[in-house]
């Protein structure tokens, strides 16, 4: 089984309010990212929450995904990843995405899954040649991922393991929403 883990635990300090709940096209930002995973070929979706978890659970339709809370969310994205991996430890691989990428395409998830290969520990999407999400992690990486720290730990680990990159430029959706101005830019496109 391949699972999906969506990281959405941050406090959105640059955004100034819970960005998971900011509206885009008539629904919360986070709901777009959840839909991308639930409409893809992953068999189970876990959404890792932290800051404002109660508000998010009350206002966001999970579309069949499971919400879990990372008690250590304030330690960075890696702590939330470890929480998500603990929930899906029985899976052969996991596709990791971010809650602040509302234009992520289910086709990008499909493309990353299709690129799995013998001897490759991770597969990640690229946009304009830059690494992005989704990122597929094979089970053999799970234990090592639980030990990374901060917001860049997982990214650094990927530099040391066999990783395949898959261009997803034609699918769009690689941009994060970190500020209200970035959200406004998405609204006008």
PDB file of C-alpha atoms in Angstrom:
ATOM      1  CA  UNK A   1       0.000   0.000   0.000  1.00  0.00           C
ATOM      2  CA  UNK A   2       1.136   3.525  -0.784  1.00  0.00           C
ATOM      3  CA  UNK A   3      -0.101   6.183   1.615  1.00  0.00           C
ATOM      4  CA  UNK A   4      -0.179   9.953   1.435  1.00  0.00           C
ATOM      5  CA  UNK A   5       0.985  12.243   4.239  1.00  0.00           C
ATOM      6  CA  UNK A   6       0.038  15.899   4.034  1.00  0.00           C
ATOM      7  CA  UNK A   7       1.951  18.256   6.333  1.00  0.00           C
ATOM      8  CA  UNK A   8      -0.198  21.150   7.581  1.00  0.00           C
ATOM      9  CA  UNK A   9       0.890  21.733  11.175  1.00  0.00           C
ATOM     10  CA  UNK A  10       2.625  25.119  11.049  1.00  0.00           C
ATOM     11  CA  UNK A  11       1.484  28.324  12.722  1.00  0.00           C
ATOM     12  CA  UNK A  12       1.628  30.352   9.454  1.00  0.00           C
ATOM     13  CA  UNK A  13       3.539  33.208  11.071  1.00  0.00           C
ATOM     14  CA  UNK A  14       4.416  34.768   7.698  1.00  0.00           C
ATOM     15  CA  UNK A  15       0.783  34.547   6.643  1.00  0.00           C
ATOM     16  CA  UNK A  16      -0.533  36.271   9.778  1.00  0.00           C
ATOM     17  CA  UNK A  17      -3.526  33.944  10.294  1.00  0.00           C
ATOM     18  CA  UNK A  18      -4.229  30.211   9.949  1.00  0.00           C
ATOM     19  CA  UNK A  19      -3.503  29.799   6.252  1.00  0.00           C
ATOM     20  CA  UNK A  20      -5.013  26.314   6.239  1.00  0.00           C
ATOM     21  CA  UNK A  21      -8.379  28.107   6.589  1.00  0.00           C
ATOM     22  CA  UNK A  22      -7.793  30.967   4.132  1.00  0.00           C
ATOM     23  CA  UNK A  23     -10.332  30.841   1.314  1.00  0.00           C
ATOM     24  CA  UNK A  24      -9.435  29.976  -2.264  1.00  0.00           C
ATOM     25  CA  UNK A  25     -12.156  29.297  -4.822  1.00  0.00           C
ATOM     26  CA  UNK A  26     -14.797  29.082  -2.103  1.00  0.00           C
ATOM     27  CA  UNK A  27     -13.134  26.576   0.203  1.00  0.00           C
ATOM     28  CA  UNK A  28     -10.267  26.462   2.692  1.00  0.00           C
ATOM     29  CA  UNK A  29      -6.756  26.369   1.247  1.00  0.00           C
ATOM     30  CA  UNK A  30      -5.988  23.067   2.980  1.00  0.00           C
ATOM     31  CA  UNK A  31      -8.979  21.378   1.382  1.00  0.00           C
ATOM     32  CA  UNK A  32      -7.435  21.832  -2.073  1.00  0.00           C
ATOM     33  CA  UNK A  33      -4.250  20.013  -1.010  1.00  0.00           C
ATOM     34  CA  UNK A  34      -6.256  17.225   0.638  1.00  0.00           C
ATOM     35  CA  UNK A  35      -8.321  16.755  -2.517  1.00  0.00           C
ATOM     36  CA  UNK A  36      -5.157  16.411  -4.627  1.00  0.00           C
ATOM     37  CA  UNK A  37      -4.048  13.457  -2.506  1.00  0.00           C
ATOM     38  CA  UNK A  38      -7.449  11.812  -2.114  1.00  0.00           C
ATOM     39  CA  UNK A  39      -8.014  12.030  -5.892  1.00  0.00           C
ATOM     40  CA  UNK A  40      -4.642  10.374  -6.585  1.00  0.00           C
ATOM     41  CA  UNK A  41      -3.780   6.659  -6.493  1.00  0.00           C
ATOM     42  CA  UNK A  42      -2.675   6.656  -2.825  1.00  0.00           C
ATOM     43  CA  UNK A  43      -4.743   4.261  -0.743  1.00  0.00           C
ATOM     44  CA  UNK A  44      -4.787   6.155   2.550  1.00  0.00           C
ATOM     45  CA  UNK A  45      -4.292   9.840   3.386  1.00  0.00           C
ATOM     46  CA  UNK A  46      -3.101  11.246   6.720  1.00  0.00           C
ATOM     47  CA  UNK A  47      -3.182  15.004   7.322  1.00  0.00           C
ATOM     48  CA  UNK A  48      -0.800  16.110  10.075  1.00  0.00           C
ATOM     49  CA  UNK A  49      -2.060  19.135  11.987  1.00  0.00           C
ATOM     50  CA  UNK A  50      -0.570  21.147  14.838  1.00  0.00           C
ATOM     51  CA  UNK A  51      -1.224  24.857  15.412  1.00  0.00           C
ATOM     52  CA  UNK A  52      -4.963  25.555  15.438  1.00  0.00           C
ATOM     53  CA  UNK A  53      -5.828  21.892  14.902  1.00  0.00           C
ATOM     54  CA  UNK A  54      -9.272  22.190  16.500  1.00  0.00           C
ATOM     55  CA  UNK A  55     -10.250  25.052  14.162  1.00  0.00           C
ATOM     56  CA  UNK A  56      -8.997  23.164  11.119  1.00  0.00           C
ATOM     57  CA  UNK A  57     -10.866  19.961  12.023  1.00  0.00           C
ATOM     58  CA  UNK A  58     -14.056  21.986  12.553  1.00  0.00           C
ATOM     59  CA  UNK A  59     -13.877  23.837   9.224  1.00  0.00           C
ATOM     60  CA  UNK A  60     -12.085  21.609   6.692  1.00  0.00           C
ATOM     61  CA  UNK A  61     -13.725  18.690   4.898  1.00  0.00           C
ATOM     62  CA  UNK A  62     -11.232  15.800   5.124  1.00  0.00           C
ATOM     63  CA  UNK A  63     -12.524  14.180   1.909  1.00  0.00           C
ATOM     64  CA  UNK A  64     -11.928  10.769   3.516  1.00  0.00           C
ATOM     65  CA  UNK A  65      -8.489  11.633   4.913  1.00  0.00           C
ATOM     66  CA  UNK A  66      -7.553  11.074   8.546  1.00  0.00           C
ATOM     67  CA  UNK A  67      -6.535  14.058  10.678  1.00  0.00           C
ATOM     68  CA  UNK A  68      -3.776  13.478  13.259  1.00  0.00           C
ATOM     69  CA  UNK A  69      -2.082  16.023  15.520  1.00  0.00           C
ATOM     70  CA  UNK A  70       1.651  16.424  15.933  1.00  0.00           C
ATOM     71  CA  UNK A  71       2.193  17.461  19.537  1.00  0.00           C
ATOM     72  CA  UNK A  72       5.708  18.572  18.529  1.00  0.00           C
ATOM     73  CA  UNK A  73       4.622  20.655  15.516  1.00  0.00           C
ATOM     74  CA  UNK A  74       6.560  23.680  16.792  1.00  0.00           C
ATOM     75  CA  UNK A  75       9.845  21.752  16.378  1.00  0.00           C
ATOM     76  CA  UNK A  76       9.548  22.082  12.605  1.00  0.00           C
ATOM     77  CA  UNK A  77       8.292  20.211   9.583  1.00  0.00           C
ATOM     78  CA  UNK A  78      10.454  17.179  10.363  1.00  0.00           C
ATOM     79  CA  UNK A  79       8.573  16.524  13.624  1.00  0.00           C
ATOM     80  CA  UNK A  80       5.296  16.572  11.703  1.00  0.00           C
ATOM     81  CA  UNK A  81       6.750  14.225   9.086  1.00  0.00           C
ATOM     82  CA  UNK A  82       7.806  11.811  11.831  1.00  0.00           C
ATOM     83  CA  UNK A  83       4.232  11.898  13.217  1.00  0.00           C
ATOM     84  CA  UNK A  84       2.779  11.169   9.797  1.00  0.00           C
ATOM     85  CA  UNK A  85       5.223   8.325   9.127  1.00  0.00           C
ATOM     86  CA  UNK A  86       4.304   6.764  12.465  1.00  0.00           C
ATOM     87  CA  UNK A  87       0.675   6.607  11.276  1.00  0.00           C
ATOM     88  CA  UNK A  88       1.551   4.858   8.008  1.00  0.00           C
ATOM     89  CA  UNK A  89       4.456   2.684   9.157  1.00  0.00           C
ATOM     90  CA  UNK A  90       2.844  -0.407   7.613  1.00  0.00           C
ATOM     91  CA  UNK A  91       2.916   1.068   4.080  1.00  0.00           C
ATOM     92  CA  UNK A  92       5.507   0.190   1.440  1.00  0.00           C
ATOM     93  CA  UNK A  93       5.917   3.858   0.486  1.00  0.00           C
ATOM     94  CA  UNK A  94       4.478   7.256   1.321  1.00  0.00           C
ATOM     95  CA  UNK A  95       3.851  10.341  -0.808  1.00  0.00           C
ATOM     96  CA  UNK A  96       4.488  13.541   1.151  1.00  0.00           C
ATOM     97  CA  UNK A  97       2.821  16.824   0.203  1.00  0.00           C
ATOM     98  CA  UNK A  98       2.326  20.210   1.857  1.00  0.00           C
ATOM     99  CA  UNK A  99      -0.882  21.841   2.984  1.00  0.00           C
ATOM    100  CA  UNK A 100       0.090  25.208   1.524  1.00  0.00           C
ATOM    101  CA  UNK A 101       0.245  24.021  -2.093  1.00  0.00           C
ATOM    102  CA  UNK A 102      -3.389  24.280  -3.168  1.00  0.00           C
ATOM    103  CA  UNK A 103      -2.719  23.886  -6.890  1.00  0.00           C
ATOM    104  CA  UNK A 104      -0.915  20.564  -6.527  1.00  0.00           C
ATOM    105  CA  UNK A 105      -2.205  18.213  -9.189  1.00  0.00           C
ATOM    106  CA  UNK A 106      -3.273  14.627  -8.486  1.00  0.00           C
ATOM    107  CA  UNK A 107      -1.413  13.885 -11.739  1.00  0.00           C
ATOM    108  CA  UNK A 108       1.870  14.972 -10.089  1.00  0.00           C
ATOM    109  CA  UNK A 109       1.262  12.383  -7.368  1.00  0.00           C
ATOM    110  CA  UNK A 110       0.530   9.763 -10.031  1.00  0.00           C
ATOM    111  CA  UNK A 111       3.688  10.696 -11.955  1.00  0.00           C
ATOM    112  CA  UNK A 112       5.889  10.476  -8.857  1.00  0.00           C
ATOM    113  CA  UNK A 113       4.446   7.060  -7.923  1.00  0.00           C
ATOM    114  CA  UNK A 114       4.966   5.795 -11.479  1.00  0.00           C
ATOM    115  CA  UNK A 115       8.661   6.745 -11.296  1.00  0.00           C
ATOM    116  CA  UNK A 116       9.441   4.308  -8.470  1.00  0.00           C
ATOM    117  CA  UNK A 117      12.315   2.011  -9.380  1.00  0.00           C
ATOM    118  CA  UNK A 118      14.557  -0.638  -7.869  1.00  0.00           C
ATOM    119  CA  UNK A 119      17.428   0.941  -5.967  1.00  0.00           C
ATOM    120  CA  UNK A 120      15.755   4.352  -5.742  1.00  0.00           C
ATOM    121  CA  UNK A 121      14.888   5.440  -2.185  1.00  0.00           C
ATOM    122  CA  UNK A 122      12.930   8.572  -3.043  1.00  0.00           C
ATOM    123  CA  UNK A 123      11.202  10.233  -5.987  1.00  0.00           C
ATOM    124  CA  UNK A 124      10.450  13.932  -6.009  1.00  0.00           C
ATOM    125  CA  UNK A 125       8.708  16.322  -8.323  1.00  0.00           C
ATOM    126  CA  UNK A 126      10.599  19.243  -9.809  1.00  0.00           C
ATOM    127  CA  UNK A 127       9.257  22.542 -11.097  1.00  0.00           C
ATOM    128  CA  UNK A 128      11.487  24.614 -13.395  1.00  0.00           C
ATOM    129  CA  UNK A 129      14.337  22.331 -12.357  1.00  0.00           C
ATOM    130  CA  UNK A 130      13.852  23.003  -8.638  1.00  0.00           C
ATOM    131  CA  UNK A 131      12.898  20.173  -6.253  1.00  0.00           C
ATOM    132  CA  UNK A 132       9.400  20.370  -4.830  1.00  0.00           C
ATOM    133  CA  UNK A 133       6.454  18.221  -3.786  1.00  0.00           C
ATOM    134  CA  UNK A 134       5.128  15.599  -3.938  1.00  0.00           C
ATOM    135  CA  UNK A 135       7.990  13.472  -2.631  1.00  0.00           C
ATOM    136  CA  UNK A 136       7.710   9.694  -2.477  1.00  0.00           C
ATOM    137  CA  UNK A 137       9.694   7.930   0.251  1.00  0.00           C
ATOM    138  CA  UNK A 138      10.240   4.196   0.243  1.00  0.00           C
ATOM    139  CA  UNK A 139       9.687   2.381   3.553  1.00  0.00           C
ATOM    140  CA  UNK A 140      13.427   1.763   3.988  1.00  0.00           C
ATOM    141  CA  UNK A 141      13.784   5.529   4.632  1.00  0.00           C
ATOM    142  CA  UNK A 142      11.075   5.781   7.300  1.00  0.00           C
ATOM    143  CA  UNK A 143      13.341   5.061  10.266  1.00  0.00           C
ATOM    144  CA  UNK A 144      15.953   7.563   9.096  1.00  0.00           C
ATOM    145  CA  UNK A 145      13.278  10.200   8.482  1.00  0.00           C
ATOM    146  CA  UNK A 146      12.072   9.896  12.073  1.00  0.00           C
ATOM    147  CA  UNK A 147      15.484  11.150  13.246  1.00  0.00           C
ATOM    148  CA  UNK A 148      15.713  14.330  11.165  1.00  0.00           C
ATOM    149  CA  UNK A 149      15.039  17.690  12.793  1.00  0.00           C
ATOM    150  CA  UNK A 150      13.947  21.204  11.871  1.00  0.00           C
ATOM    151  CA  UNK A 151      12.350  22.371   8.657  1.00  0.00           C
ATOM    152  CA  UNK A 152      15.101  21.205   6.299  1.00  0.00           C
ATOM    153  CA  UNK A 153      16.175  17.879   7.792  1.00  0.00           C
ATOM    154  CA  UNK A 154      14.268  15.680   5.354  1.00  0.00           C
ATOM    155  CA  UNK A 155      15.535  17.710   2.408  1.00  0.00           C
ATOM    156  CA  UNK A 156      19.114  17.206   3.588  1.00  0.00           C
ATOM    157  CA  UNK A 157      18.614  13.454   3.986  1.00  0.00           C
ATOM    158  CA  UNK A 158      17.359  13.223   0.408  1.00  0.00           C
ATOM    159  CA  UNK A 159      20.706  14.585  -0.760  1.00  0.00           C
ATOM    160  CA  UNK A 160      22.410  11.477   0.635  1.00  0.00           C
ATOM    161  CA  UNK A 161      20.159   8.732  -0.793  1.00  0.00           C
ATOM    162  CA  UNK A 162      19.387   7.555  -4.344  1.00  0.00           C
ATOM    163  CA  UNK A 163      16.663   9.956  -5.482  1.00  0.00           C
ATOM    164  CA  UNK A 164      14.927  10.240  -8.840  1.00  0.00           C
ATOM    165  CA  UNK A 165      13.562  13.593  -9.967  1.00  0.00           C
ATOM    166  CA  UNK A 166      10.451  13.843 -12.114  1.00  0.00           C
ATOM    167  CA  UNK A 167       9.594  17.039 -13.990  1.00  0.00           C
ATOM    168  CA  UNK A 168       6.061  18.217 -13.238  1.00  0.00           C
ATOM    169  CA  UNK A 169       6.265  21.706 -14.761  1.00  0.00           C
ATOM    170  CA  UNK A 170       3.461  20.961 -17.180  1.00  0.00           C
ATOM    171  CA  UNK A 171       1.117  20.144 -14.287  1.00  0.00           C
ATOM    172  CA  UNK A 172       1.543  23.411 -12.367  1.00  0.00           C
ATOM    173  CA  UNK A 173       0.958  23.539  -8.642  1.00  0.00           C
ATOM    174  CA  UNK A 174       4.512  23.711  -7.352  1.00  0.00           C
ATOM    175  CA  UNK A 175       4.159  27.043  -5.579  1.00  0.00           C
ATOM    176  CA  UNK A 176       3.728  27.437  -1.814  1.00  0.00           C
ATOM    177  CA  UNK A 177       1.396  30.000  -0.304  1.00  0.00           C
ATOM    178  CA  UNK A 178       3.360  31.676   2.491  1.00  0.00           C
ATOM    179  CA  UNK A 179       1.930  35.209   2.380  1.00  0.00           C
ATOM    180  CA  UNK A 180      -1.456  36.825   1.662  1.00  0.00           C
ATOM    181  CA  UNK A 181       0.094  38.363  -1.481  1.00  0.00           C
ATOM    182  CA  UNK A 182       0.945  34.888  -2.812  1.00  0.00           C
ATOM    183  CA  UNK A 183      -2.628  33.767  -2.166  1.00  0.00           C
ATOM    184  CA  UNK A 184      -3.955  36.860  -3.960  1.00  0.00           C
ATOM    185  CA  UNK A 185      -1.712  36.015  -6.920  1.00  0.00           C
ATOM    186  CA  UNK A 186      -3.229  32.516  -7.106  1.00  0.00           C
ATOM    187  CA  UNK A 187      -6.724  33.981  -6.962  1.00  0.00           C
ATOM    188  CA  UNK A 188      -6.064  36.192  -9.981  1.00  0.00           C
ATOM    189  CA  UNK A 189      -4.669  33.423 -12.164  1.00  0.00           C
TER     190      UNK A 189
END
